[in-house]
CSV table of C-alpha atoms and ligand atoms in Angstrom, one decimal:
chain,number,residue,atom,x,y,z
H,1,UNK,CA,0.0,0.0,0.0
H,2,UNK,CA,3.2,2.0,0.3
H,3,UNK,CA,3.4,4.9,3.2
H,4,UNK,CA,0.2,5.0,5.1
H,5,UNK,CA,-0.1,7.0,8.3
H,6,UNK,CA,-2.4,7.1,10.7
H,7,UNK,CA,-4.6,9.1,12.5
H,8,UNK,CA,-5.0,10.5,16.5
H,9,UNK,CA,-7.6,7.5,16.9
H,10,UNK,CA,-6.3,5.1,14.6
H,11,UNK,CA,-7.9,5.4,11.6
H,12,UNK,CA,-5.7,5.8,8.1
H,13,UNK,CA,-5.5,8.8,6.8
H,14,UNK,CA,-6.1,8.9,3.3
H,15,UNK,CA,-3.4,11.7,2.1
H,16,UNK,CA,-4.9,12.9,-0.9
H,17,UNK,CA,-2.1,16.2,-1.6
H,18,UNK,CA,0.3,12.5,-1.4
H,19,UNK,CA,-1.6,10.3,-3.4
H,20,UNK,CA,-1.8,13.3,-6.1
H,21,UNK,CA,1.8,14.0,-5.8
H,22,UNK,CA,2.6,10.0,-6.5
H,23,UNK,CA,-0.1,10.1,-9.6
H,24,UNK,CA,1.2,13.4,-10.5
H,25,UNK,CA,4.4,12.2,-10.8
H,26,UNK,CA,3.4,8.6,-12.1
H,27,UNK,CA,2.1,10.6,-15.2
H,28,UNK,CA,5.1,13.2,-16.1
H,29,UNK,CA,7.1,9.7,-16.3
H,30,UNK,CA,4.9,8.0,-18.7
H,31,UNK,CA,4.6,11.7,-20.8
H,32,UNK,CA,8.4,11.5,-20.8
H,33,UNK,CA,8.4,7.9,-21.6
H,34,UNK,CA,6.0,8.7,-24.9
H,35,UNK,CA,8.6,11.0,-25.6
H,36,UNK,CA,6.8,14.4,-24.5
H,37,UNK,CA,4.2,14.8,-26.7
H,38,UNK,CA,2.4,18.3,-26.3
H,39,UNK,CA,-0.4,17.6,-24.3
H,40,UNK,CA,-2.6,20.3,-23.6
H,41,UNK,CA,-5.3,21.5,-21.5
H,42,UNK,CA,-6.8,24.4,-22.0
H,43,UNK,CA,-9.0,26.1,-19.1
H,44,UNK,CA,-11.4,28.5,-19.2
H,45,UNK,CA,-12.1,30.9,-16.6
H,46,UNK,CA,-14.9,33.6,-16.7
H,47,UNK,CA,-15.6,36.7,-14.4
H,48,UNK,CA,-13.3,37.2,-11.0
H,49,UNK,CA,-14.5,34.7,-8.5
H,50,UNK,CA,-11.8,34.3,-6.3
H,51,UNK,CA,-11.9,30.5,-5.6
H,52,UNK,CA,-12.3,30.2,-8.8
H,53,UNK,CA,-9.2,31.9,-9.8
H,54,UNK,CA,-7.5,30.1,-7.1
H,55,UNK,CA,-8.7,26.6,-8.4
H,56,UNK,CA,-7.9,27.1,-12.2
H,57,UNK,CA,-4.2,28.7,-11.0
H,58,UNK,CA,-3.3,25.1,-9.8
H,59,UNK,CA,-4.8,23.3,-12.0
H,60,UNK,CA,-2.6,25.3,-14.4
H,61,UNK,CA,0.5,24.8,-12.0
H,62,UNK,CA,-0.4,20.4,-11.5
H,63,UNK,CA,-0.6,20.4,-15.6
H,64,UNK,CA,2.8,21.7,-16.2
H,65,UNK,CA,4.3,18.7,-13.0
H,66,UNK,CA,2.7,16.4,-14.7
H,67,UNK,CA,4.2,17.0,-18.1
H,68,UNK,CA,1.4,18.2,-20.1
H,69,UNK,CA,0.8,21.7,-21.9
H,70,UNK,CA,-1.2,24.4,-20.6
H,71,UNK,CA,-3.7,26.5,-22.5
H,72,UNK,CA,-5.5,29.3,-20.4
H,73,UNK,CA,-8.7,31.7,-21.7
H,74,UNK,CA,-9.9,34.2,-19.5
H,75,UNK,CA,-13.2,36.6,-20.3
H,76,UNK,CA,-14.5,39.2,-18.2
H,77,UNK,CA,-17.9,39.1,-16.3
H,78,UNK,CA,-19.5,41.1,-18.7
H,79,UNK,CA,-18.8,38.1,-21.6
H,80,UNK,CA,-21.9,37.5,-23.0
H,81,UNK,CA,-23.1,34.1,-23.9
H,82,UNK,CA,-21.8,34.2,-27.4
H,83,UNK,CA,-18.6,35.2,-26.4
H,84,UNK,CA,-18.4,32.0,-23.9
H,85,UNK,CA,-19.1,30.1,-26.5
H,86,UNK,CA,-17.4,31.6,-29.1
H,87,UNK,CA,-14.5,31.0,-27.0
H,88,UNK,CA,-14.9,27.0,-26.6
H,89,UNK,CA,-16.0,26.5,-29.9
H,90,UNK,CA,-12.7,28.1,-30.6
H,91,UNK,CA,-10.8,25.5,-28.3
H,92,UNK,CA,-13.2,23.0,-29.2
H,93,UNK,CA,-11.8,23.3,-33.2
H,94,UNK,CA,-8.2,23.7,-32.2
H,95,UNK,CA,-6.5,20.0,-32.8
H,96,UNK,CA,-3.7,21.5,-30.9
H,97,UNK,CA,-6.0,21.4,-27.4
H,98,UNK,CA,-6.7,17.5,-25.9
H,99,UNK,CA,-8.6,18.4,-22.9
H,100,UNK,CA,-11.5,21.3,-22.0
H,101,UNK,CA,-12.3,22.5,-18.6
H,102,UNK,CA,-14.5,25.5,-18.2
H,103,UNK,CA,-14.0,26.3,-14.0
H,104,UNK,CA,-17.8,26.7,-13.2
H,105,UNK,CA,-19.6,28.6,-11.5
H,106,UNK,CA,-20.0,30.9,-14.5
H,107,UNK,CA,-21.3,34.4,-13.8
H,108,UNK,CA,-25.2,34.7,-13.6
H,109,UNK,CA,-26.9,34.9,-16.9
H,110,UNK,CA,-24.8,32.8,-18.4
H,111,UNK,CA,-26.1,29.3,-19.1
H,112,UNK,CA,-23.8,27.4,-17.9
H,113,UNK,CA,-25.1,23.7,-19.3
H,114,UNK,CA,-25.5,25.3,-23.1
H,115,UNK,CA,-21.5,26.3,-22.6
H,116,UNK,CA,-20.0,22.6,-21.4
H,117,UNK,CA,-22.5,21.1,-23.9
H,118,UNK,CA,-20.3,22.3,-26.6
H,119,UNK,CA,-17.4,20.5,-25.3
H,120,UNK,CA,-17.3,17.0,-27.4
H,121,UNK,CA,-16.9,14.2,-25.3
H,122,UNK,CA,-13.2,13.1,-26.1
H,123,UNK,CA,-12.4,16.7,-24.8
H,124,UNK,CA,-14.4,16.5,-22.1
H,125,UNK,CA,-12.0,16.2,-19.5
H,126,UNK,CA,-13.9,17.4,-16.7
H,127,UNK,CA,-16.9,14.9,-17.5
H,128,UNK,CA,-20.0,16.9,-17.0
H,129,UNK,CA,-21.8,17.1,-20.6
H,130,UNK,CA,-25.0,15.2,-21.6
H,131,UNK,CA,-22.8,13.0,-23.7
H,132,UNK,CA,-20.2,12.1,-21.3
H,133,UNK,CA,-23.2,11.4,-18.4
H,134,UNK,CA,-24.7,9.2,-20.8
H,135,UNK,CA,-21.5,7.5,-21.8
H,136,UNK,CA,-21.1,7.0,-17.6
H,137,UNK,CA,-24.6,5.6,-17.4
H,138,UNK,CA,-24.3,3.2,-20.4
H,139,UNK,CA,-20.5,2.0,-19.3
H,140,UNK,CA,-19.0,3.6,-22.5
H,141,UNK,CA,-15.6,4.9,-22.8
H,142,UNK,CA,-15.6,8.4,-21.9
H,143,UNK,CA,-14.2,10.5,-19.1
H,144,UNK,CA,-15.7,10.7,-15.7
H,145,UNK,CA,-16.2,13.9,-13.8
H,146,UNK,CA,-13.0,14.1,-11.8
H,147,UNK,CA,-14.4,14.3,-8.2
H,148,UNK,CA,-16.1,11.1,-7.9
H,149,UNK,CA,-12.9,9.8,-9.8
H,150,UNK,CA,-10.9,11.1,-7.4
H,151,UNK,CA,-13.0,9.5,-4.6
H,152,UNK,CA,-12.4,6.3,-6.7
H,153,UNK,CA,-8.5,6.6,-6.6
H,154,UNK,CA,-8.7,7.3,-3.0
H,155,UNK,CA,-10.2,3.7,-2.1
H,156,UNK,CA,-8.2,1.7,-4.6
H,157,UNK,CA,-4.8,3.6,-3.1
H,158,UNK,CA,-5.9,2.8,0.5
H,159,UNK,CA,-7.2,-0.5,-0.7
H,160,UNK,CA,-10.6,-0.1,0.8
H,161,UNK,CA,-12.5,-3.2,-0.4
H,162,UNK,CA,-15.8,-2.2,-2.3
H,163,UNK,CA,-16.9,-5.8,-3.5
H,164,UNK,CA,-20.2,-6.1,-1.7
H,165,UNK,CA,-19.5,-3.5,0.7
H,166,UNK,CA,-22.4,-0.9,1.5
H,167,UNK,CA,-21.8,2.3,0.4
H,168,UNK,CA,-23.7,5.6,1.1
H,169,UNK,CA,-23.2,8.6,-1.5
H,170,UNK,CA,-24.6,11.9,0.6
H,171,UNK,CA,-25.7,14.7,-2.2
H,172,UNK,CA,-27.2,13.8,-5.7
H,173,UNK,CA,-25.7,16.3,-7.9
H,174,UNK,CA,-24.8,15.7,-11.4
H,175,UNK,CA,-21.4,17.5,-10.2
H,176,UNK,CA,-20.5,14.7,-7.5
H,177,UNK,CA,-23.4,12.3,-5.9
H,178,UNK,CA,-25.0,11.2,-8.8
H,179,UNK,CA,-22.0,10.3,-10.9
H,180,UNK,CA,-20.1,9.1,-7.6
H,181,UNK,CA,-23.0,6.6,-6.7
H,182,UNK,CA,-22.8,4.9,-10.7
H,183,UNK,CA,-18.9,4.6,-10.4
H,184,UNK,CA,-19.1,2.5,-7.0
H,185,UNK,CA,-22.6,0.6,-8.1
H,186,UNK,CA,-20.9,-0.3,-11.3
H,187,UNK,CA,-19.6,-3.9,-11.9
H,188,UNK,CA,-15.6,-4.5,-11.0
H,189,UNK,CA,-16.1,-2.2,-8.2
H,190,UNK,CA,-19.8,-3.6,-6.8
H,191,UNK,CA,-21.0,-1.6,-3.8
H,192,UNK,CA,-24.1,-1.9,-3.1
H,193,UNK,CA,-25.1,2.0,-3.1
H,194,UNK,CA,-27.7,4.5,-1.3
H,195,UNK,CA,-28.1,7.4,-2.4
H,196,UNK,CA,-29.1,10.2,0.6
H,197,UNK,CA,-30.2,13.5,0.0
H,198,UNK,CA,-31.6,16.0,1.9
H,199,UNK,CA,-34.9,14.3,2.0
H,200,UNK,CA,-33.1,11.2,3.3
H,201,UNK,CA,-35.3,10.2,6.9
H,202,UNK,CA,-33.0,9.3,9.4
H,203,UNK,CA,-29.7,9.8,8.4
H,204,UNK,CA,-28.1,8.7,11.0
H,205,UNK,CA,-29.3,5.2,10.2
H,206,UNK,CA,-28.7,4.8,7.0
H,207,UNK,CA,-25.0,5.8,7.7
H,208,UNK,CA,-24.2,3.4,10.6
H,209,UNK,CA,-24.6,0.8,8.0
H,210,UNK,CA,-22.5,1.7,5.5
H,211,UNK,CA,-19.1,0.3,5.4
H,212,UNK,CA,-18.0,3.8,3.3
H,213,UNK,CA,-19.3,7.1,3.1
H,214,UNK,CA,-18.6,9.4,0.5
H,215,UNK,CA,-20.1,13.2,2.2
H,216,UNK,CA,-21.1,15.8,-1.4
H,217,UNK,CA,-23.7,17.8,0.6
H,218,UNK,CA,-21.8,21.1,0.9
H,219,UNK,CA,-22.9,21.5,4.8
H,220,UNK,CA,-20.9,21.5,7.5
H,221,UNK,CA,-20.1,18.9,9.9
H,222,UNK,CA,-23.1,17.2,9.0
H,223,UNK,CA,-21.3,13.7,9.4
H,224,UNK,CA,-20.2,12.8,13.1
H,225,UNK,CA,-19.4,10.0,15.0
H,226,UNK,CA,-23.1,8.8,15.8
H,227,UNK,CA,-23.6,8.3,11.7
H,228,UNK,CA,-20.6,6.0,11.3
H,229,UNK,CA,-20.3,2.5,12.1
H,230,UNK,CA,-16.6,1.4,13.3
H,231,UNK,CA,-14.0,0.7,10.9
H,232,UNK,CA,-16.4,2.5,8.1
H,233,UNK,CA,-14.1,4.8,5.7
H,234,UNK,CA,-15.2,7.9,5.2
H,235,UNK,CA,-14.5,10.2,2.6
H,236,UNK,CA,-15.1,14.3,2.9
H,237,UNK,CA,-16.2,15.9,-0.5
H,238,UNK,CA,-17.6,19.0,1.1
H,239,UNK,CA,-16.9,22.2,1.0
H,240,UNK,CA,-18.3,24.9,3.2
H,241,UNK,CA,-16.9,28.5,4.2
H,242,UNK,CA,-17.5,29.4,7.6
H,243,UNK,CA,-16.5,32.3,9.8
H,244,UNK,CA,-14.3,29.5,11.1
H,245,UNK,CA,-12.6,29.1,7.8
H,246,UNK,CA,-13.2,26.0,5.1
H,247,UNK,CA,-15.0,23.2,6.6
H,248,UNK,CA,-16.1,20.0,5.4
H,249,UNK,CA,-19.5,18.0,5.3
H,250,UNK,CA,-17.2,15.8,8.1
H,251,UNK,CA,-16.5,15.9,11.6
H,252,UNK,CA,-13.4,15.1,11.4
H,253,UNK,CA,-12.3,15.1,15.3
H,254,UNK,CA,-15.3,12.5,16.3
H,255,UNK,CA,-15.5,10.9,13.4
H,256,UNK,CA,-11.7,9.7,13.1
H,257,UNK,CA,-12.0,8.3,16.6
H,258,UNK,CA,-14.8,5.3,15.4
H,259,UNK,CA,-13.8,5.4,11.3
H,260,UNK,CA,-11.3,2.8,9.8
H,261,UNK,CA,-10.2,5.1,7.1
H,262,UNK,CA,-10.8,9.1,6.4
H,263,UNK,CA,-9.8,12.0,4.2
H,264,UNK,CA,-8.1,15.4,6.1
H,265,UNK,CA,-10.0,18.3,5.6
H,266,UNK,CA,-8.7,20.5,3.3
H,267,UNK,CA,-5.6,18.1,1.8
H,268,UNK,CA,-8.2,14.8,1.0
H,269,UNK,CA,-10.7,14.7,-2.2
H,270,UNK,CA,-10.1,17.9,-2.9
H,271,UNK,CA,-6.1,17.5,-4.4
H,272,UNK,CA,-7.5,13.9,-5.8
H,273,UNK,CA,-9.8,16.2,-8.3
H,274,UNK,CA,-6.9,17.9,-10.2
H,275,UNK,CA,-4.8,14.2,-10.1
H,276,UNK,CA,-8.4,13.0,-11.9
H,277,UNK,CA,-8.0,15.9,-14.3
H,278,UNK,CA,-4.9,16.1,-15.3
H,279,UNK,CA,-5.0,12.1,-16.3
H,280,UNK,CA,-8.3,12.5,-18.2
H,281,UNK,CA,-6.3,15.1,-20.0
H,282,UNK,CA,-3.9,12.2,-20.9
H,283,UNK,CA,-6.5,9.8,-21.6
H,284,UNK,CA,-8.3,12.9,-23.9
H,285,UNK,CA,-5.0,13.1,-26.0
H,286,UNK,CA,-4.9,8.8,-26.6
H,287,UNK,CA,-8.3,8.7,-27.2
H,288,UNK,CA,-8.2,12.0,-30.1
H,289,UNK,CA,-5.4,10.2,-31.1
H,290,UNK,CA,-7.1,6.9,-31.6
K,301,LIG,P1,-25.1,20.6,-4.7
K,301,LIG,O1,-25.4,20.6,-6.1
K,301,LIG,O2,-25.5,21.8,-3.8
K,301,LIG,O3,-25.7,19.3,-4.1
K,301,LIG,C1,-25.7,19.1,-2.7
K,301,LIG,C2,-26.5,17.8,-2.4
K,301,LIG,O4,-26.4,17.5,-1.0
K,301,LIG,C3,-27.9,17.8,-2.8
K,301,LIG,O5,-28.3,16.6,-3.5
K,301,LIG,C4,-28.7,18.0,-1.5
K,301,LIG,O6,-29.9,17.3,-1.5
K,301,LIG,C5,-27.7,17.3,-0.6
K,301,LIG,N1,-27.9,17.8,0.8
K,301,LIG,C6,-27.9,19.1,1.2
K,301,LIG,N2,-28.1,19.1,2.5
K,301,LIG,C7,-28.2,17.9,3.0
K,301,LIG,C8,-28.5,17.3,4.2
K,301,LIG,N3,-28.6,18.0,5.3
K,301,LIG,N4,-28.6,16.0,4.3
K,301,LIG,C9,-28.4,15.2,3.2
K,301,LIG,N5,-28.2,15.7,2.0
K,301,LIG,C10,-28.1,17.0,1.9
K,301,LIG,O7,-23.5,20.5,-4.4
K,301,LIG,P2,-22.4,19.7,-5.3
K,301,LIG,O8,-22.0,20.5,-6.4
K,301,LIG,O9,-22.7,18.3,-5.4
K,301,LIG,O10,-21.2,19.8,-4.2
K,301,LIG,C11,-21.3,19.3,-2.9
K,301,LIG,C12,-20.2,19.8,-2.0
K,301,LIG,O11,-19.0,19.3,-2.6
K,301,LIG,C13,-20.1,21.3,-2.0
K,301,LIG,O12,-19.7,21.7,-0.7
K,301,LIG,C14,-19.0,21.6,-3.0
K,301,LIG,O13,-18.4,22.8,-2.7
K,301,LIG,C15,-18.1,20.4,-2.8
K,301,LIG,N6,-17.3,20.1,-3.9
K,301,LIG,C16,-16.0,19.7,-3.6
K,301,LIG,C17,-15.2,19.3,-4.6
K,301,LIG,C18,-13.8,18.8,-4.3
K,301,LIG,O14,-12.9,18.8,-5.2
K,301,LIG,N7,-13.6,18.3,-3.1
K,301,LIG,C19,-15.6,19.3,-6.0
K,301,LIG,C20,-16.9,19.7,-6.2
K,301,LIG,C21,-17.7,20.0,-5.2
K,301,LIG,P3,-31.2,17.8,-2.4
K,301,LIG,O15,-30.9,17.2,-3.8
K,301,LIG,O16,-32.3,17.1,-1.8
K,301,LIG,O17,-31.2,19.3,-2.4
């Protein structure tokens, strides 16, 4: 399993700024190895959302570690819809770009679905067009949105068993939950999957039987120690500013002292998304290639 360490109460941490670094790395060796074909993915940020700017500078920054090309558009807030989509069309037609990613969200007005839609599957590196979903839901080749693949590489690195383990996805976005609950249902990986929402009665129930939990509900703390059964790994998508600073949908002090396995809060799923990204760029270039 290589270097695993621990936390407070025993339960593994599952290092996601060191399983990046290792897939990161794992990827600017097999560029090198192809000799160094320019790979490139272009980005596309729109307006001056802060986090947003934040999250597309290092997805910008893990491109270039991991060997690959990077390509970056930037339009003001005042873009109108035509000029979004004038600009991804643009990148869309460009043999020279492998993989797409328009950092959402997009300033109001702007439709954001009409935008990605352009985006062919092949380019689709972030995984969130009609086309890709379907390809997701129908087991066809395609790429798969990068969080829930992230989550993914997470339990395979950790070697969490999913074979006929009960899983319980938190959130039913087509972002994260809905997309996170077909990649663990799906056969070679064979959960057997809930799906909880905010509707859900009883959470706390449904939890304690799951043997993982993956948290996408974007509210704070929401899982503690009463909603996991011991040994359970649990895995922290959520993201929520506070006056206290970033928190996630986890509690990570109680919950680490009952869980088998769980992610740190910030430095877990969150790293694993730009690791998903930048080898769905990779796989992008093979399969335009193809
Ligand atoms: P979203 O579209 O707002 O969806 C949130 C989901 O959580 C909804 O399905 C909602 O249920 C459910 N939910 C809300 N409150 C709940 C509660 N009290 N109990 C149970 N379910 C509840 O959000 P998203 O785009 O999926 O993102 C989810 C969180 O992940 C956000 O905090 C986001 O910032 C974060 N995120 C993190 C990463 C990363 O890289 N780590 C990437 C993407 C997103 P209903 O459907 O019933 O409303």
């Amino acid at each position: 399993m290589g270097t695993v360490e621990h936390t407070a109460g025993g339960a593994i941490l599952m290092d996601g700024k060191m399983v990046r670094d290792e897939l990161i790395a794992q990827l600017a060796v097999t560029v090198e190895s192809e000799g160094s074909p320019e790979i490139t993915l272009a980005t596309v940020l729109v307006g001056d959302d802060k986090p947003s700017k934040v999250y597309v500078g290092s997805k910008r920054k893990k491109a270039v570690e991991a060997g690959l090309q990077s390509r970056h558009v930037e339009l003001g807030a005042d873009a109108t819809q035509a000029e979004v989509e004038g600009a991804v069309a643009e990148l869309v037609n460009d043999p020279a770009i492998h993989g797409i990613l328009v950092q959402l969200p997009l300033p109001d007005g702007l439709d954001a679905e009409a935008v990605l839609n352009l985006i062919p599957p092949e380019k689709d590196v972030d995984g969130l067009t009609e086309r890709s979903m379907g390809r997701l839901v129908r087991g066809k080749a395609g790429h798969v949105p990068c969080t829930p693949l992230g989550v993914m590489r997470l339990l395979e690195r950790y070697e969490i068993p999913t074979s006929g383990a009960k899983a319980v996805v938190i959130g039913r976005s087509t972002l994260v939950g809905l997309p996170q609950v077909l990649l663990l249902g799906r056969k070679g990986c064979d959960a057997t999957v809930t799906l909880a929402h905010s509707r859900t009665a009883d959470l706390v129930s449904v939890c304690r039987d799951a043997d993982i939990i993956v948290a996408a509900a974007g509210m704070a703390r929401l899982v503690t120690a009463e909603h996991v059964k011991p040994g359970a790994a649990v895995l922290d998508v959520g993201i929520s500013r506070t006056e206290a600073g970033i928190v996630g949908d986890v509690d990570f002090d109680s919950v680490q002292e009952v869980a088998g396995a769980i992610t740190p809060m910030p430095g877990g799923t969150g790293p694993m998304t730009i690791a998903c990204l930048m080898q769905n760029t990779y796989a992008a270039y093979h399969m335009l290639k193809a």
